[in-house]
XYZ file of N, CA, C and O in Angstrom:
688
model
N 0.915 -1.077 -0.040
C -0.408 0.080 0.090
C 0.564 0.820 -0.219
O 0.422 2.344 -1.112
N 1.787 1.005 0.729
C 2.531 2.189 0.462
C 3.375 2.528 -0.807
O 3.720 3.538 -0.561
N 3.641 1.355 -1.284
C 4.860 1.748 -2.021
C 3.498 2.376 -2.833
O 4.447 2.860 -3.771
N 2.212 1.910 -4.050
C 1.379 2.110 -4.285
C 0.983 3.404 -4.366
O 1.319 4.362 -4.941
N 0.846 4.077 -3.174
C 0.670 5.464 -2.947
C 2.307 6.330 -3.379
O 1.797 7.260 -4.024
N 3.315 5.877 -3.063
C 4.446 6.730 -3.365
C 4.215 7.008 -4.718
O 5.001 8.182 -5.516
N 4.615 6.125 -5.153
C 4.297 5.860 -6.597
C 3.155 7.097 -7.899
O 3.680 7.613 -8.024
N 2.228 7.013 -6.903
C 0.958 7.301 -7.420
C 1.306 8.819 -7.350
O 1.259 9.622 -8.089
N 2.030 9.016 -6.535
C 1.959 10.595 -6.016
C 3.624 11.502 -6.789
O 4.005 12.997 -5.560
N 4.628 10.168 -6.760
C 5.672 10.428 -7.218
C 6.476 10.470 -8.546
O 6.674 8.961 -8.688
N 5.033 10.492 -9.427
C 5.642 9.956 -10.848
C 7.236 9.812 -11.608
O 6.977 9.109 -12.522
N 7.799 10.813 -10.753
C 9.032 10.886 -11.811
C 10.278 9.774 -10.962
O 10.806 10.715 -11.404
N 9.613 9.124 -9.620
C 10.555 8.643 -8.773
C 9.698 6.765 -9.187
O 8.903 7.047 -8.926
N 11.322 6.635 -9.131
C 10.738 4.964 -8.488
C 10.589 4.226 -7.830
O 11.675 4.765 -6.550
N 9.905 3.253 -7.314
C 9.875 3.086 -5.606
C 10.285 1.450 -6.167
O 9.117 0.820 -7.042
N 10.122 0.504 -5.420
C 10.315 -1.068 -4.808
C 9.972 -1.082 -3.155
O 10.769 -0.983 -2.925
N 9.550 -2.597 -2.556
C 8.743 -3.057 -1.621
C 9.300 -4.460 -1.974
O 9.799 -4.646 -3.347
N 9.962 -3.901 -0.998
C 10.509 -5.770 -0.560
C 9.824 -6.905 0.248
O 9.205 -5.688 1.232
N 10.010 -7.657 0.284
C 8.529 -7.885 1.112
C 9.036 -10.225 0.929
O 9.830 -10.695 -0.188
N 9.257 -10.504 1.758
C 9.241 -12.056 1.499
C 7.960 -13.143 1.473
O 8.275 -14.365 0.533
N 6.963 -11.838 1.818
C 5.926 -12.932 1.388
C 4.960 -12.366 -0.025
O 4.586 -11.187 -0.420
N 4.693 -13.077 -0.749
C 5.160 -13.176 -2.356
C 3.065 -12.689 -2.747
O 3.231 -11.939 -3.660
N 2.394 -13.583 -1.870
C 1.247 -12.431 -1.789
C 0.594 -11.631 -2.133
O 0.202 -10.353 -2.263
N 0.987 -10.515 -0.433
C 1.630 -8.984 -0.229
C 1.692 -8.587 -1.989
O 1.337 -7.604 -2.690
N 3.634 -9.044 -2.632
C 3.611 -8.945 -3.138
C 2.744 -9.393 -4.936
O 2.810 -7.996 -5.456
N 2.470 -9.730 -4.727
C 1.481 -10.129 -6.099
C 0.188 -9.228 -6.250
O -0.187 -8.627 -6.970
N -0.308 -8.569 -5.242
C -1.141 -8.020 -4.839
C -1.216 -6.762 -5.189
O -1.833 -5.963 -5.933
N 0.170 -6.192 -4.896
C 0.560 -4.887 -5.210
C 0.934 -5.072 -6.718
O 0.415 -3.699 -6.721
N 1.513 -5.544 -7.094
C 1.966 -5.574 -8.588
C 0.557 -5.972 -9.170
O 0.510 -4.588 -10.424
N -0.726 -6.406 -8.760
C -1.771 -6.001 -9.586
C -2.046 -4.475 -10.489
O -3.360 -4.459 -10.640
N -2.362 -4.479 -8.902
C -2.693 -2.571 -8.417
C -1.709 -2.366 -8.911
O -2.484 -1.298 -10.421
N -0.871 -1.800 -9.226
C 0.892 -1.266 -9.993
C 0.384 -1.641 -11.377
O 0.348 -0.122 -12.499
N -0.312 -2.557 -12.064
C -0.841 -3.287 -13.363
C -1.934 -2.608 -13.394
O -2.240 -1.163 -14.462
N -3.116 -2.716 -12.577
C -4.277 -2.084 -12.862
C -3.751 -0.325 -12.943
O -5.132 0.637 -13.929
N -3.348 0.191 -12.303
C -3.054 1.675 -12.047
C -2.293 1.902 -13.537
O -1.832 3.989 -13.352
N -1.573 1.514 -14.103
C -0.467 1.779 -14.950
C 0.405 2.021 -14.607
O 1.066 3.318 -14.722
N 1.543 1.986 -13.074
C 1.971 2.684 -12.944
C 3.445 1.785 -13.434
O 3.894 1.286 -13.190
N 3.923 2.618 -13.776
C 5.341 2.453 -14.365
C 6.901 2.738 -13.453
O 8.131 2.641 -13.987
N 6.049 3.118 -12.499
C 8.095 3.736 -11.380
C 8.149 2.716 -10.512
O 8.531 3.104 -9.326
N 7.158 1.624 -9.702
C 6.851 0.691 -8.972
C 7.114 -0.617 -9.631
O 6.539 -0.691 -10.844
N 8.218 -1.095 -8.791
C 8.318 -2.652 -8.422
C 8.291 -3.231 -7.221
O 8.164 -2.421 -6.292
N 8.470 -4.563 -7.387
C 8.062 -5.638 -6.330
C 9.371 -6.906 -6.373
O 8.905 -7.166 -7.390
N 9.623 -6.743 -5.611
C 10.815 -8.008 -5.252
C 10.613 -8.906 -3.803
O 10.636 -8.239 -2.838
N 10.726 -10.626 -3.825
C 10.156 -10.910 -2.995
C 11.881 -11.651 -2.745
O 12.588 -11.739 -3.137
N 12.487 -11.206 -1.479
C 13.391 -11.752 -1.606
C 13.228 -12.131 -0.174
O 13.116 -11.253 1.057
N 14.709 -12.307 1.086
C 15.196 -12.174 2.198
C 15.367 -11.195 2.403
O 16.543 -10.513 1.370
N 15.379 -10.213 3.301
C 15.966 -8.806 4.492
C 17.760 -9.284 4.223
O 17.756 -8.054 3.967
N 17.542 -9.865 4.406
C 19.168 -10.452 4.705
C 19.982 -9.913 3.205
O 21.210 -10.151 3.482
N 19.567 -10.327 2.193
C 19.854 -10.006 0.710
C 20.061 -9.152 0.526
O 20.215 -8.334 -0.368
N 19.640 -7.944 0.786
C 19.802 -6.083 1.155
C 20.209 -5.594 0.403
O 20.237 -4.940 -1.318
N 20.794 -6.160 0.796
C 22.982 -5.124 0.052
C 23.271 -5.313 -1.817
O 24.064 -4.819 -1.831
N 23.098 -6.915 -1.817
C 22.964 -7.018 -3.084
C 21.820 -6.765 -4.373
O 22.244 -7.247 -4.966
N 21.051 -5.990 -3.740
C 20.042 -5.858 -4.452
C 20.662 -4.664 -5.252
O 19.473 -3.681 -6.297
N 20.838 -3.567 -4.958
C 21.683 -1.758 -5.167
C 22.622 -2.011 -5.205
O 23.456 -2.325 -4.427
N 22.707 -0.199 -5.503
C 24.022 -0.496 -6.269
C 24.684 0.596 -4.977
O 23.566 1.136 -4.345
N 25.713 0.564 -5.008
C 26.205 2.040 -4.122
C 25.539 3.305 -4.459
O 25.349 3.509 -5.653
N 24.990 4.196 -3.372
C 24.382 5.762 -3.484
C 23.197 5.489 -4.629
O 23.394 6.466 -5.108
N 22.096 4.357 -4.535
C 21.505 3.998 -5.546
C 19.386 5.064 -4.985
O 19.719 5.082 -5.675
N 19.571 4.159 -4.000
C 18.797 4.846 -2.403
C 18.395 6.212 -2.339
O 19.176 6.400 -1.710
N 17.072 6.867 -2.172
C 17.324 7.603 -1.310
C 17.059 7.969 -0.288
O 17.054 8.849 0.316
N 15.833 7.132 -0.515
C 14.881 6.544 1.167
C 14.688 5.503 1.086
O 14.174 4.523 -0.186
N 14.307 4.250 2.562
C 14.485 3.808 3.080
C 13.016 4.117 4.328
O 12.826 5.144 4.617
N 12.144 2.965 3.763
C 10.961 3.256 4.224
C 10.459 1.802 5.004
O 9.965 1.058 4.584
N 10.368 2.069 6.294
C 10.281 1.204 6.635
C 8.428 1.288 7.524
O 8.763 1.928 8.534
N 8.103 -0.196 7.404
C 6.574 0.288 7.639
C 6.207 -0.733 8.542
O 5.928 -1.590 7.579
N 6.032 -1.048 9.012
C 4.924 -1.668 9.978
C 5.181 -2.759 10.357
O 4.943 -3.525 9.977
N 6.742 -3.763 9.723
C 7.727 -5.119 9.784
C 7.529 -5.412 11.479
O 6.615 -4.412 12.123
N 7.558 -6.834 11.453
C 7.395 -7.294 12.505
C 8.706 -7.103 13.568
O 9.749 -6.644 13.579
N 8.251 -6.539 14.716
C 8.803 -5.496 15.567
C 10.642 -6.464 16.810
O 10.991 -5.706 16.951
N 10.069 -7.856 15.883
C 10.494 -8.824 16.392
C 11.307 -8.554 18.798
O 12.177 -8.441 19.178
N 10.262 -8.946 18.755
C 10.259 -8.329 20.547
C 11.167 -9.051 21.488
O 11.122 -8.129 22.616
N 11.181 -10.376 20.716
C 12.244 -11.006 21.889
C 13.667 -10.500 22.041
O 14.191 -10.391 20.731
N 13.911 -10.654 23.117
C 14.784 -11.029 23.404
C 16.688 -11.205 22.082
O 17.343 -10.517 22.007
N 15.979 -12.817 22.151
C 16.916 -13.371 21.018
C 16.836 -13.155 19.273
O 17.386 -12.993 18.626
N 15.172 -12.257 18.904
C 15.147 -11.756 18.223
C 16.394 -9.868 17.398
O 15.758 -9.920 16.162
N 16.404 -9.718 18.176
C 17.068 -8.287 18.130
C 18.040 -8.150 17.200
O 17.793 -7.322 16.244
N 18.803 -9.102 16.438
C 19.511 -8.992 15.072
C 18.241 -8.746 14.149
O 18.787 -8.328 12.926
N 17.242 -9.527 14.141
C 15.862 -9.613 13.229
C 15.258 -8.146 12.474
O 15.451 -8.279 11.809
N 15.444 -7.164 13.746
C 15.503 -6.145 13.258
C 15.394 -5.073 12.607
O 17.117 -5.115 12.407
N 14.848 -4.746 11.881
C 15.164 -3.987 10.682
C 15.762 -2.533 10.855
O 16.847 -2.104 9.890
N 16.142 -2.627 12.148
C 16.877 -0.982 12.669
C 18.396 -1.369 13.939
O 18.993 -0.665 14.007
N 18.160 -3.008 13.695
C 20.079 -3.200 14.574
C 20.942 -2.561 13.612
O 20.848 -2.490 12.411
N 21.288 -2.507 13.751
C 23.193 -2.230 13.564
C 23.745 -2.652 12.573
O 23.731 -1.863 11.238
N 23.319 -4.132 12.087
C 23.745 -4.742 11.256
C 22.637 -4.282 9.901
O 23.458 -4.123 8.741
N 22.203 -3.569 10.321
C 20.864 -3.783 8.675
C 21.649 -2.678 8.220
O 21.361 -1.803 7.376
N 21.398 -1.520 8.682
C 22.227 0.339 9.199
C 23.060 -0.307 8.149
O 22.815 1.138 7.362
N 24.243 -0.697 8.630
C 24.995 -1.095 8.310
C 25.294 -1.487 5.966
O 25.463 -0.248 5.880
N 24.204 -3.037 6.358
C 23.555 -3.141 4.868
C 23.283 -1.836 4.040
O 23.263 -1.848 3.209
N 22.160 -0.905 4.884
C 22.020 0.544 4.071
C 22.713 1.448 4.002
O 22.554 1.851 2.331
N 23.392 1.014 4.004
C 24.463 2.615 4.686
C 25.233 2.068 2.855
O 25.998 3.208 2.674
N 25.496 1.105 2.434
C 26.204 0.812 1.170
C 25.885 1.161 0.067
O 25.923 1.252 -0.888
N 24.660 1.655 0.125
C 23.180 1.363 -1.013
C 22.565 2.638 -0.577
O 22.598 3.393 -1.111
N 22.519 3.696 0.464
C 21.905 5.048 0.964
C 22.909 5.977 0.211
O 24.040 5.650 0.576
N 22.432 6.947 -0.496
C 23.150 7.670 -0.128
C 23.121 8.650 0.838
O 22.843 9.012 1.508
N 24.218 9.713 0.304
C 24.574 10.105 1.425
C 23.416 11.411 2.115
O 23.140 12.265 1.089
N 23.445 11.528 3.026
C 21.831 12.077 3.227
C 20.570 11.689 2.837
O 19.430 12.499 3.484
N 21.033 10.295 2.485
C 19.740 9.422 2.349
C 18.501 9.032 3.918
O 19.347 9.883 5.094
N 17.944 8.965 3.347
C 16.796 9.261 4.888
C 15.894 8.134 4.922
O 15.506 6.621 3.842
N 16.201 7.408 7.006
C 15.170 6.975 7.057
C 13.699 6.476 7.906
O 14.184 7.714 8.762
N 12.977 6.166 6.994
C 11.302 6.542 7.431
C 11.361 4.966 8.876
O 11.500 4.048 7.934
N 10.888 5.437 9.748
C 10.260 4.554 10.774
C 8.415 4.509 10.936
O 8.999 5.308 11.255
N 8.085 3.633 11.124
C 6.293 3.988 11.020
C 6.230 3.262 11.624
O 5.848 1.313 11.234
N 5.573 2.825 13.256
C 5.274 1.205 13.583
C 4.281 1.435 14.642
O 3.867 2.504 15.135
N 3.552 0.979 15.350
C 2.424 0.749 16.247
C 3.226 0.254 17.830
O 2.789 -0.029 18.629
N 4.840 -0.333 17.787
C 5.288 -1.137 18.537
C 7.121 -0.842 19.634
O 7.768 0.280 18.877
N 5.809 0.705 20.238
C 6.952 1.033 21.022
C 8.316 0.782 21.568
O 8.725 1.242 21.763
N 8.047 -0.419 21.941
C 9.546 -1.580 21.962
C 10.134 -1.063 21.473
O 11.593 -0.670 21.806
N 9.511 -1.466 20.144
C 10.712 -1.371 18.826
C 11.214 0.366 17.706
O 11.900 0.276 17.968
N 10.236 0.946 18.608
C 10.587 2.511 18.091
C 11.576 3.116 19.504
O 12.057 3.695 19.515
N 11.197 2.933 20.311
C 12.449 3.103 20.971
C 13.515 2.317 21.469
O 15.138 2.927 21.477
N 13.264 1.084 20.651
C 14.591 0.680 20.950
C 15.699 1.051 19.684
O 16.908 1.383 19.864
N 15.108 1.665 18.410
C 15.775 2.037 16.889
C 16.637 3.693 17.196
O 17.368 4.364 17.015
N 15.806 5.409 18.463
C 16.088 5.421 19.015
C 17.204 5.801 20.329
O 18.097 6.481 19.424
N 16.995 4.120 20.340
C 18.605 4.097 21.161
C 19.459 3.848 20.458
O 21.274 3.809 20.025
N 19.600 2.960 19.037
C 20.616 2.402 18.022
C 21.564 3.828 17.339
O 22.585 3.544 17.118
N 19.978 5.272 16.883
C 20.871 6.214 16.309
C 21.657 6.472 17.024
O 21.746 7.293 16.557
N 20.934 6.822 18.146
C 21.938 7.472 19.697
C 22.887 6.907 19.771
O 23.817 7.770 19.526
N 22.922 5.402 18.992
C 24.356 5.305 19.922
C 25.089 5.128 18.754
O 26.258 5.346 19.003
N 24.952 4.818 17.496
C 25.425 5.307 15.838
C 25.959 6.551 15.350
O 26.197 6.838 14.876
N 25.274 7.598 16.494
C 25.385 9.228 16.115
C 25.326 9.561 14.963
O 25.411 10.182 13.711
N 23.854 8.710 14.335
C 22.480 9.204 13.128
C 21.842 10.501 13.136
O 21.931 10.311 15.294
N 21.330 10.991 12.797
C 21.103 12.372 12.884
C 19.813 11.935 12.804
O 18.881 11.755 11.378
N 18.558 12.042 14.202
C 17.506 12.185 13.921
C 16.977 13.290 13.517
O 17.418 14.713 13.885
N 15.429 13.615 12.893
C 14.939 14.624 11.641
C 14.200 14.753 12.408
O 13.916 16.163 12.837
N 13.023 13.797 13.135
C 11.661 13.980 12.991
C 11.720 12.599 14.143
O 11.405 11.169 13.780
N 10.326 12.444 15.046
C 10.721 11.640 16.176
C 9.244 11.710 16.459
O 9.192 13.143 17.696
N 8.016 10.986 16.731
C 6.566 10.908 17.881
C 6.571 10.256 18.084
O 6.780 8.766 17.298
N 6.231 9.925 18.961
C 5.206 8.815 19.761
C 3.959 8.373 19.367
O 3.891 7.495 20.305
N 3.162 10.097 18.939
C 2.118 10.005 18.492
C 1.721 10.312 17.666
O 1.943 12.032 17.471
N 1.838 9.939 15.917
C 1.713 10.655 14.488
C 0.653 11.551 14.138
O 0.990 12.631 13.283
N -0.445 10.710 14.676
C -1.212 11.781 14.348
C -1.915 12.043 15.293
O -2.808 13.902 14.959
N -0.899 12.902 16.253
C -0.709 14.042 17.118
C -0.922 15.332 16.905
O -0.629 16.524 17.351
N 0.421 15.649 15.675
C 1.074 16.785 14.699
C 0.937 16.743 13.792
O 0.050 16.010 12.919
N 0.787 17.594 12.859
C 0.260 17.777 11.079
C 1.675 17.174 10.716
O 2.768 17.279 10.972
N 1.578 16.585 9.868
C 2.207 15.851 9.042
C 1.690 15.946 7.507
O 1.308 16.351 7.662
N 3.167 15.619 6.410
C 2.828 15.986 5.350
C 2.074 14.445 5.035
O 1.841 13.391 5.419
N 1.263 14.599 3.666
C 0.906 13.718 3.218
C 0.950 12.376 2.785
O 1.040 11.235 3.454
N 2.874 11.780 2.468
C 3.250 10.476 2.314
C 2.844 10.181 3.851
O 2.957 8.860 4.027
N 3.158 10.705 4.770
C 2.967 9.903 6.194
C 1.286 10.188 6.712
O 1.023 8.365 7.412
N 0.654 10.849 6.310
C -1.060 10.187 6.482
C -0.824 9.004 5.536
O -2.548 9.250 5.873
N -0.472 8.157 4.775
C -1.370 6.656 3.927
C -1.597 5.669 5.057
O -0.350 5.551 6.080
N -2.884 5.743 5.342
C -3.066 4.512 6.366
C -2.941 3.208 5.452
O -3.937 3.020 4.863
N -1.912 2.405 6.004
C -2.429 0.755 5.719
C -3.355 0.422 6.271
O -3.950 0.353 7.899
N -3.730 -0.826 5.657
C -4.693 -2.290 6.317
C -4.304 -1.942 7.853
O -5.255 -2.535 8.140
N -3.192 -2.287 7.843
C -3.149 -3.209 9.398
C -3.165 -1.950 10.069
O -2.932 -2.008 11.494
N -2.223 -0.704 9.508
C -1.950 0.930 10.300
C -3.047 1.490 10.728
O -3.704 1.781 12.388
N -4.691 1.312 10.189
C -6.131 1.225 10.511
C -6.354 0.240 11.741
O -6.914 0.960 12.464
N -5.976 -0.907 10.971
C -6.285 -1.793 12.639
C -5.893 -1.452 13.970
O -6.093 -1.041 14.981
N -4.743 -0.772 13.190
C -4.023 -0.778 15.199
C -4.714 0.804 15.405
O -4.800 0.732 16.801
N -5.153 1.814 14.587
C -5.688 2.663 15.113
C -7.109 2.363 15.814
O -7.081 3.596 16.540
N -8.058 1.724 15.267
C -9.317 1.280 16.007
C -8.939 0.375 17.240
O -10.260 0.859 18.146
N -8.173 0.518 17.749
C -7.917 -0.718 19.018
C -7.296 0.811 19.787
O -7.149 -0.258 20.947
N -6.654 1.822 19.530
C -6.777 3.111 20.273
C -5.008 3.442 20.108
O -4.513 3.622 20.971
N -4.192 2.047 19.195
C -3.055 2.057 19.570
C -2.312 3.822 18.769
O -2.954 3.727 18.225
N -1.741 4.288 18.867
C -0.807 5.268 18.767
C 0.384 4.890 17.458
O 1.168 3.679 17.520
N 0.475 5.593 16.920
C 1.387 5.103 15.325
C 2.709 5.866 16.054
O 2.948 7.508 15.771
N 4.533 6.030 15.477
C 4.885 6.151 16.304
C 5.544 6.994 14.740
O 5.813 5.302 13.944
N 6.457 7.054 14.458
C 7.672 7.538 13.372
C 8.607 8.454 13.617
O 8.868 8.587 14.874
N 9.840 7.855 13.574
C 10.867 8.889 13.271
C 12.040 8.739 12.027
O 11.018 8.027 10.856
N 12.811 9.488 11.827
C 13.207 9.518 10.046
C 14.727 10.556 10.051
O 14.639 11.199 11.833
N 15.803 9.749 10.447
C 16.927 9.993 10.635
C 17.850 9.226 9.283
O 17.096 8.976 8.486
N 18.746 9.926 9.907
C 19.823 10.436 9.061
C 21.372 9.099 9.270
O 21.466 9.775 10.369
N 21.650 8.575 8.018
C 22.989 7.340 8.753
C 24.699 8.604 8.949
O 24.632 9.171 7.879
N 25.337 8.453 9.620
C 26.439 9.258 9.754
C 27.324 8.684 8.844
O 27.518 7.925 8.111
N 27.934 9.668 8.212
C 28.746 9.309 7.106
C 30.102 8.869 7.260
O 30.268 7.871 6.804
N 30.281 8.222 8.729
C 31.729 7.601 8.934
C 30.799 6.089 9.771
O 31.590 5.302 10.026
N 30.109 5.751 9.514
C 29.441 5.117 9.241
C 30.188 3.494 9.279
O 30.589 4.058 7.842
N 30.758 3.013 9.885
C 31.568 1.612 9.483
C 31.113 0.215 9.828
O 30.285 0.269 11.602
N 31.350 -0.757 9.067
C 31.185 -2.264 10.301
C 31.845 -2.523 11.022
O 32.590 -2.532 11.243
N 31.512 -2.513 12.077
C 30.950 -3.759 13.449
C 30.564 -5.195 13.502
O 30.063 -5.239 12.693
N 30.802 -6.085 14.491
C 30.687 -7.150 14.629
C 29.316 -6.918 15.340
O 29.709 -7.168 16.390
N 28.215 -7.346 14.388
C 26.973 -7.416 14.977
C 26.039 -7.727 14.819
O 25.496 -9.214 13.992
């Protein structure tokens, strides 16, 4: 849903949606075909291979929207904002590229804030309650799951940040 919306609003920019689940990608592909969107593609892949999909400095922005928060302590390395993933993103994200995170999981959100601080990333925006502030149109897209979370009374957390220019791989 996010990929389609962004592609519709920005016809001169290419968007790629990644997921391991084929059904979601198929649905997105069908909608893109119906809407005749030529600036959107979907790739079924294991996220651990993301650094093999893009060339250096090829990507302007990364959107992490309502990913599995991997809440158990032993799952921390699987969180998409874990330092080992941020290192992978750094390989293809342009200098001054932006990473967006939108989630209903406060624990995952707070974990990400800690990682950002630890790695000395540049925090651009941060809120524990996205819809209590005025937001740009791209943030106002409510996916199927987001609508369900909001109906349950959950707040939507959002942040955007940039990786430091000197981010180097460490043993994560």
